[in-house]
Coordinates of C-alpha atoms in Angstrom, one line a residue:
X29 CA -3.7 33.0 46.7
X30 CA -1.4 34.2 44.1
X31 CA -0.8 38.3 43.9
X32 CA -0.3 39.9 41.2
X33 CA 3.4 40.0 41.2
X34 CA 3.8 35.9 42.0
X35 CA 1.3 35.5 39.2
X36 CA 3.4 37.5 36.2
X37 CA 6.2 35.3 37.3
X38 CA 4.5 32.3 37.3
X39 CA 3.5 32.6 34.2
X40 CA 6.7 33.8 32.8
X41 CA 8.3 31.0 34.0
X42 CA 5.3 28.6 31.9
X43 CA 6.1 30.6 29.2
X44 CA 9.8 30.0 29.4
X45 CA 9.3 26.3 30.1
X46 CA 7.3 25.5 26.9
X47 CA 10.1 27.4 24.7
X48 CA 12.2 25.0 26.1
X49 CA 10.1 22.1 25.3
X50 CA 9.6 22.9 22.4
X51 CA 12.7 23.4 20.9
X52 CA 14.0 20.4 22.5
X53 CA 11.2 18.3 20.6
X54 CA 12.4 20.6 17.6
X55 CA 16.2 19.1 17.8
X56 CA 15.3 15.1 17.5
X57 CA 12.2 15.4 15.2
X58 CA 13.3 14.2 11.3
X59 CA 13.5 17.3 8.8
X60 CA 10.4 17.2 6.7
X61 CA 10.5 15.3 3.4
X62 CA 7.5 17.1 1.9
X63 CA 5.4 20.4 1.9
X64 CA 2.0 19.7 4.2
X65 CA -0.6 19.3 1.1
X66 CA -3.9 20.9 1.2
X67 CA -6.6 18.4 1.9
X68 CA -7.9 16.5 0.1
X69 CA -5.4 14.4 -1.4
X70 CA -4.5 11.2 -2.3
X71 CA -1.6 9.0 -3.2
X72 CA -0.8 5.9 -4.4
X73 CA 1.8 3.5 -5.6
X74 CA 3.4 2.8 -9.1
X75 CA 2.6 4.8 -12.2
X76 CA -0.6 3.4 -13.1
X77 CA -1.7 5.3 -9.3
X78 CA -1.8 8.3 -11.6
X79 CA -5.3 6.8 -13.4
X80 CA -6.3 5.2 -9.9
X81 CA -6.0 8.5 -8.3
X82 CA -8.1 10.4 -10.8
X83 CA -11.1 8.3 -10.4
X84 CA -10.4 8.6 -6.3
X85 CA -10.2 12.3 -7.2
X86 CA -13.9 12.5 -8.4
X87 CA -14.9 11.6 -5.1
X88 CA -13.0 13.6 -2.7
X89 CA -12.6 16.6 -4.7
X90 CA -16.8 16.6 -4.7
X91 CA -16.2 16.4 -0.2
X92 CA -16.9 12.7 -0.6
X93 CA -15.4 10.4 2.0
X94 CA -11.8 8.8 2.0
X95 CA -13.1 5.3 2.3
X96 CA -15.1 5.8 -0.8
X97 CA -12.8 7.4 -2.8
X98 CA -9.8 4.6 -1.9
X99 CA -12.5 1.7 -3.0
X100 CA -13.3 3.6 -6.3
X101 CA -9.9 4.4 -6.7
X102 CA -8.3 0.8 -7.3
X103 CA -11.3 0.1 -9.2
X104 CA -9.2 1.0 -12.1
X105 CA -6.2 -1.6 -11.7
X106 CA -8.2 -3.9 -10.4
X107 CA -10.2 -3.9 -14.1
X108 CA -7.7 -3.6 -16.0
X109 CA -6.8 -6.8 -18.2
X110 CA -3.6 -5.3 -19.5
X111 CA -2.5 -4.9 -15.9
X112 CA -1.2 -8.7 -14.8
X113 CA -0.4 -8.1 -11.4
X114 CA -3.9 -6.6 -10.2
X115 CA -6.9 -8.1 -10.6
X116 CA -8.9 -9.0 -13.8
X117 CA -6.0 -10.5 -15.7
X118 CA -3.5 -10.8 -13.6
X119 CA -1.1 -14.0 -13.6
X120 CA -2.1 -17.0 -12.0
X121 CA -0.7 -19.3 -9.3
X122 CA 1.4 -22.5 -10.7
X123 CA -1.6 -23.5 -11.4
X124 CA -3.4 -21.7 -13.4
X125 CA -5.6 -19.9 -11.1
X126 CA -6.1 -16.5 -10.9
X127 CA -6.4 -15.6 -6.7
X128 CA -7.1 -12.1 -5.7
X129 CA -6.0 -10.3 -2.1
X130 CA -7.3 -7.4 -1.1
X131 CA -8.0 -5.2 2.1
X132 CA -9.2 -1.9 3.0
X133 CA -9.2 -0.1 6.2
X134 CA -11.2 3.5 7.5
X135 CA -10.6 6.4 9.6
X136 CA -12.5 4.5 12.6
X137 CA -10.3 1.3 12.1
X138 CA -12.5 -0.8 10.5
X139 CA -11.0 -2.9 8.3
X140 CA -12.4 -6.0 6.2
X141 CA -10.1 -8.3 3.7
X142 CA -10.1 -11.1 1.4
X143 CA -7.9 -13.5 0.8
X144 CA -7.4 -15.8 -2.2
X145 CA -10.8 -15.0 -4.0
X146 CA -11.2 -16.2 -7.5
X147 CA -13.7 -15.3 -9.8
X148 CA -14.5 -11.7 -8.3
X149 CA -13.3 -8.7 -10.6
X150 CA -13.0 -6.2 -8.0
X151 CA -11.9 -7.9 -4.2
X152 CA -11.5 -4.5 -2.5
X153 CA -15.3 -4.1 -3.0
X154 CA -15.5 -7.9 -1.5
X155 CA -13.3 -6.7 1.2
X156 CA -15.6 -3.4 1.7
X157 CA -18.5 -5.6 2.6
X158 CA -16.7 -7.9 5.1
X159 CA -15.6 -4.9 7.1
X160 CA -19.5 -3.5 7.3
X161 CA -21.6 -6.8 6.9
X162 CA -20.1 -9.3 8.8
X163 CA -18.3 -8.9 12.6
X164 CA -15.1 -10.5 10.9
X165 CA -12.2 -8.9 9.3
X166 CA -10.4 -11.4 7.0
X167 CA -12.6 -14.0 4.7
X168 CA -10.5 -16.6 2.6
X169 CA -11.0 -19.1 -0.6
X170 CA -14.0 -20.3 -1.0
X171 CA -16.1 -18.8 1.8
X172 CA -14.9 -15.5 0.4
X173 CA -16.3 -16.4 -2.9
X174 CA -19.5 -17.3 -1.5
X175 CA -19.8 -14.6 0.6
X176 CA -19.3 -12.4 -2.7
X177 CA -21.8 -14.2 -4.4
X178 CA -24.6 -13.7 -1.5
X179 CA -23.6 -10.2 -1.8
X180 CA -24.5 -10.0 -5.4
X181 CA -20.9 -10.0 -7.2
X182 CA -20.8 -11.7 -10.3
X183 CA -18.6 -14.6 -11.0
X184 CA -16.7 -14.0 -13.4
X185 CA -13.4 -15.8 -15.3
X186 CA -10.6 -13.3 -14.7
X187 CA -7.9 -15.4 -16.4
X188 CA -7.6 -13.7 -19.9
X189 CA -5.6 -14.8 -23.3
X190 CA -2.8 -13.2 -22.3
X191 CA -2.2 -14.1 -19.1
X192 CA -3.0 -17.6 -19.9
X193 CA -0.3 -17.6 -22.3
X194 CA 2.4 -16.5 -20.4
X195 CA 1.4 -19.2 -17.6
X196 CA 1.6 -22.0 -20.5
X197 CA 5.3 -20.6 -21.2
X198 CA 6.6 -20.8 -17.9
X199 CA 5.5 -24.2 -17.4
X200 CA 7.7 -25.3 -20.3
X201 CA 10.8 -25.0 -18.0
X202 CA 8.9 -24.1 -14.5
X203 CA 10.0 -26.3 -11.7
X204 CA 7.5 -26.0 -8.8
X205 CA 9.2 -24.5 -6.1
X206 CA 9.0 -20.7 -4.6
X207 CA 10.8 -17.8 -6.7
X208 CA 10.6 -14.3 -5.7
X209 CA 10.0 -11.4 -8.1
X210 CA 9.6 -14.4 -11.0
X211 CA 7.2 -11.7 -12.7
X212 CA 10.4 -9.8 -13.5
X213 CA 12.0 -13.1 -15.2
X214 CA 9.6 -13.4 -17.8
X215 CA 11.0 -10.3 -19.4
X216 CA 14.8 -11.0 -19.0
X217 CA 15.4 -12.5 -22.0
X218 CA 12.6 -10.1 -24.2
X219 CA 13.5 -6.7 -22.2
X220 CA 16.8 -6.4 -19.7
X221 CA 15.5 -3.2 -18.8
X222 CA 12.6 -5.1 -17.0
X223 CA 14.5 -6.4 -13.9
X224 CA 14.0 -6.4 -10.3
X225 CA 12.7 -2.8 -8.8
X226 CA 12.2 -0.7 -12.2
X227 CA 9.5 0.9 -13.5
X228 CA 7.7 -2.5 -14.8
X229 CA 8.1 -3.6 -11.9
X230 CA 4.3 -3.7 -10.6
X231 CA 2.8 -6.2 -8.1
X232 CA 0.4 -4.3 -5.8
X233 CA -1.9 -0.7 -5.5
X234 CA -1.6 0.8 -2.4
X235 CA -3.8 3.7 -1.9
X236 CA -4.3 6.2 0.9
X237 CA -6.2 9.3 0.7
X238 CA -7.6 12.2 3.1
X239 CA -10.6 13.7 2.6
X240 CA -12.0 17.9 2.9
X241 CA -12.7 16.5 6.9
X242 CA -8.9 15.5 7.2
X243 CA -10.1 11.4 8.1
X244 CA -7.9 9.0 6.5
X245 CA -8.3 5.8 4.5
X246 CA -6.6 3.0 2.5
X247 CA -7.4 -0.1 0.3
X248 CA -4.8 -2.5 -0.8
X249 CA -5.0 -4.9 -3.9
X250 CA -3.4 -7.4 -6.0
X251 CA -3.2 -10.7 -7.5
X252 CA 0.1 -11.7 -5.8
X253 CA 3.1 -13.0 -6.9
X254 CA 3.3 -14.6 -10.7
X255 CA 3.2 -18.2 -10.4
X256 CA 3.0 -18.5 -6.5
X257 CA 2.0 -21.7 -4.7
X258 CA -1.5 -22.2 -4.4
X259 CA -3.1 -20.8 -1.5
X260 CA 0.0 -18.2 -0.9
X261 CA -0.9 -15.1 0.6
X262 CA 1.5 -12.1 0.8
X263 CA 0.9 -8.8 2.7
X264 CA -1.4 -7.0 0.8
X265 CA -4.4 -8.3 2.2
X266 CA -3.0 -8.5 6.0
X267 CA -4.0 -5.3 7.7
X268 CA -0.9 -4.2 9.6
X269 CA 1.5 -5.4 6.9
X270 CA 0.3 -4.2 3.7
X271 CA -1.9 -1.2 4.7
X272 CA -2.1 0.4 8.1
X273 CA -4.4 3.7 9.1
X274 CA -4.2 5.3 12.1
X275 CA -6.8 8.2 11.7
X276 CA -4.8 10.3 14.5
X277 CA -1.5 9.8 13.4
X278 CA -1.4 8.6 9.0
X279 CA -1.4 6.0 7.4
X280 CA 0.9 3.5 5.4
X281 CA 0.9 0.9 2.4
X282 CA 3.8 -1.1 0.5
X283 CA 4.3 -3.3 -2.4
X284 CA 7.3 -5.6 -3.3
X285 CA 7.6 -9.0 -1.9
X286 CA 4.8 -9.6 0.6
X287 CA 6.8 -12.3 2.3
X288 CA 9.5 -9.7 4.1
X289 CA 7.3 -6.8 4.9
X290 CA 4.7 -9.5 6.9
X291 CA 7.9 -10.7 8.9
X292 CA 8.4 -6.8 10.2
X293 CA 4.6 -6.0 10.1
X294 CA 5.5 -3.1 7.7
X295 CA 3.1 -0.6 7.6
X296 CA 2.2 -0.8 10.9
X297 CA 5.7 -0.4 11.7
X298 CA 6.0 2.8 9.7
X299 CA 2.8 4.3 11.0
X300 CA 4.2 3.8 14.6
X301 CA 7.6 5.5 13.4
X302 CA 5.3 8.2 12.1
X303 CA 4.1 8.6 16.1
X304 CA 7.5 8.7 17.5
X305 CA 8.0 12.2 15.2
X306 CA 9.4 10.7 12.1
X307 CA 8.9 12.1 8.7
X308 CA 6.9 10.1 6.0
X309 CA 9.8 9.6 4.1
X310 CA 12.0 8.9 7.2
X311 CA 9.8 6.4 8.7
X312 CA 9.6 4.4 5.0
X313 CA 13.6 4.5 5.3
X314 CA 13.4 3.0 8.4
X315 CA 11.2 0.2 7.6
X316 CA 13.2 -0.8 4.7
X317 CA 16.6 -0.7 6.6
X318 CA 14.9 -3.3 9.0
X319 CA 14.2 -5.9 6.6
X320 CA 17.6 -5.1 4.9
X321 CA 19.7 -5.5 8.1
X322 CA 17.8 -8.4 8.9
X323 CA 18.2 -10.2 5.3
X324 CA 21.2 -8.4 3.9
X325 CA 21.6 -10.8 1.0
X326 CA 17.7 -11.8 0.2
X327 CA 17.3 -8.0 0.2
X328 CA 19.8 -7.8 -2.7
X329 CA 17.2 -9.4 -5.2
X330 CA 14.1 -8.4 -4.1
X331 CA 11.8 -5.3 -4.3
X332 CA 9.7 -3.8 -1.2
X333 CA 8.4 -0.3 -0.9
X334 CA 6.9 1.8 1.2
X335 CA 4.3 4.3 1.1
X336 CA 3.1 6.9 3.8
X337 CA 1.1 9.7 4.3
X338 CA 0.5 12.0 7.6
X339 CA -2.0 13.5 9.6
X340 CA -0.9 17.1 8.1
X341 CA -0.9 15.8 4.5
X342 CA 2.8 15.3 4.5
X343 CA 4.1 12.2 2.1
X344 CA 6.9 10.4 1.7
X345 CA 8.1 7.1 0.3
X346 CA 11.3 4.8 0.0
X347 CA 12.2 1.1 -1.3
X348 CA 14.9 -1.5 -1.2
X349 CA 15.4 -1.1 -5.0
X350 CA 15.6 1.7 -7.7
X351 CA 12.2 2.4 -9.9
X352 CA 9.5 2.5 -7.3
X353 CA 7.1 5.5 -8.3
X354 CA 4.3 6.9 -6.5
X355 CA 1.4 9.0 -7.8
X356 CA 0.1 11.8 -6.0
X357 CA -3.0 13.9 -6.6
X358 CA -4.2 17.3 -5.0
X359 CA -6.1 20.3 -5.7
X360 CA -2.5 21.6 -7.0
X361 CA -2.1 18.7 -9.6
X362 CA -3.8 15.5 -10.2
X363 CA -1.3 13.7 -12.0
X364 CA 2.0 13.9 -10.4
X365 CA 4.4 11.1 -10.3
X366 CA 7.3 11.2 -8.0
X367 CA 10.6 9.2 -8.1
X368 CA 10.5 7.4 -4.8
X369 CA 14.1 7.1 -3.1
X370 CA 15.9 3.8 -2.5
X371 CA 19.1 2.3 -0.7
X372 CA 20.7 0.7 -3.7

């Protein structure tokens, strides 16, 4: 048995050990991009996160749950016909179809998505009921339709005037082959300023959010790339790719062409950096430098961002291109909107 001398020493020596621990983990852990926000909070991509986020706000700011609040919260793109890159109005496919991804994902890692639904105004509600009424994740086409329909969504045409009108324009001169960010040239000629990676420059809403009991959540929704092959699916609605949660360590989301951030498994990838000690913002960096070093010259012309949030409340963000925004809503401020940071 230990006396009372061997025991002071013992546990000076403890003491001394964790110092050293600590300040060795202290020396490789990434500086912190943000200040730890006070829960709850959420945050979301592009500009028009700032009205997706107020709606989420309602329900965390009254102690309602993360899940609910992310569903509610891309309500708003998701119905809103002037957006065409999320939901009721978006572009169609080559043609002519408007097909809807969406997936969302809880602090217990259940997840449900859909995948090319037509006809159904709000997919992440779709994708809700997947997760807690069936024992599959993903439901595609025309089983996800029916499934809506036995769930009581209304069918509904989602392809407005507008939309409709810009389809009928690029098929003057469309040749039927793959072209990424082609949402971009349809303003080339009307708008320089609407090129590759600016502020108009809106395909998906990624949202995550952590509610007044710290659990994390995240929904993910678009209507995919302008003009895309029939039946082409990008990340948004593939859990690990487009939206990743990870109730113990944070969760992640990006936007930009689906095609490159499914090849690295993207926000899974972040979360996982997010584990090994890295920053929010560091861990976004990192993912983007993969799919640049891996397709230095692809990467050139195309947008993908990424969007994380951790455990603590700490956020971060950073793209391939200049012009991705990120909105970001606390007790402090509801409608903030931050520059994200980018390699070119």
């Amino acid at each position: 048995m230990f006396n009372r001398r061997k025991f002071i020493k013992a546990s000076a020596l403890s003491a001394g050990l964790l110092a050293i621990d600590k300040s060795s983990i202290a020396e490789v852990l990434p500086h912190k991009d943000s200040k730890a926000a006070n829960f709850p909070i959420v945050i979301s991509t592009w500009d028009f996160g700032i009205a997706a986020n107020a709606d989420a706000w309602k329900v965390l700011s009254s102690g309602g749950r993360a899940l609910d609040a992310v569903e509610q919260g891309v309500w708003v793109p998701e119905a809103d016909e002037k957006n065409q890159s999320v939901g009721y109005g978006g572009l169609p496919d080559r043609d002519g179809r408007v097909t809807l991804d969406a997936c969302i994902m809880d602090e217990q890692g259940n997840c449900g998505a859909v995948l090319a639904l037509e006809y159904i105004k709000h997919p992440i509600s779709v994708a809700r009921k997947v997760m807690e009424k069936t024992p599959h994740v993903m439901l595609a086409g025309d089983g996800a339709l029916q499934f809506a329909l036995e769930q009581g969504f209304k069918k509904e045409n989602l392809l407005t005037p507008a939309s409709e009108k810009a389809w009928k324009e690029w098929l003057k001169t469309a040749k039927y082959a793959p072209v990424m960010n082609i949402e971009n040239k349809l303003y080339e000629k009307a708008a320089p300023q609407k090129l590759p990676g600016n502020q108009y420059n809106h395909d998906t809403i990624g949202m995550l959010a952590i509610d007044a009991k710290g659990n994390i959540s995240g929904a993910c929704t678009t209507s995919g790339m302008a003009y895309k092959l029939h039946g082409r699916i990008g990340d948004s609605p593939i859990i690990g790719a487009g939206l990743y949660v990870d109730n113990e360590i944070g969760g992640a989301t990006s936007t930009g062409v689906g095609e490159e951030v499914v090849r690295n498994v993207g926000s899974f990838l972040v979360v996982e950096l997010m584990r090994q000690g890295y920053s929010p913002e560091a861990a976004c960096k990192e993912a983007v430098m993969r799919i640049i070093k891996k397709k230095p010259e692809t990467a050139k012309n195309i947008q993908v961002g990424f969007l994380a949030i951790n455990k603590k409340g700490e956020y971060g963000a950073y793209a391939i291109q200049q012009g991705f925004s990120y909105a970001v809503c606390n007790a402090e401020k509801q409608d903030l909107l931050i520059k994200g940071k980018s390699y070119y």
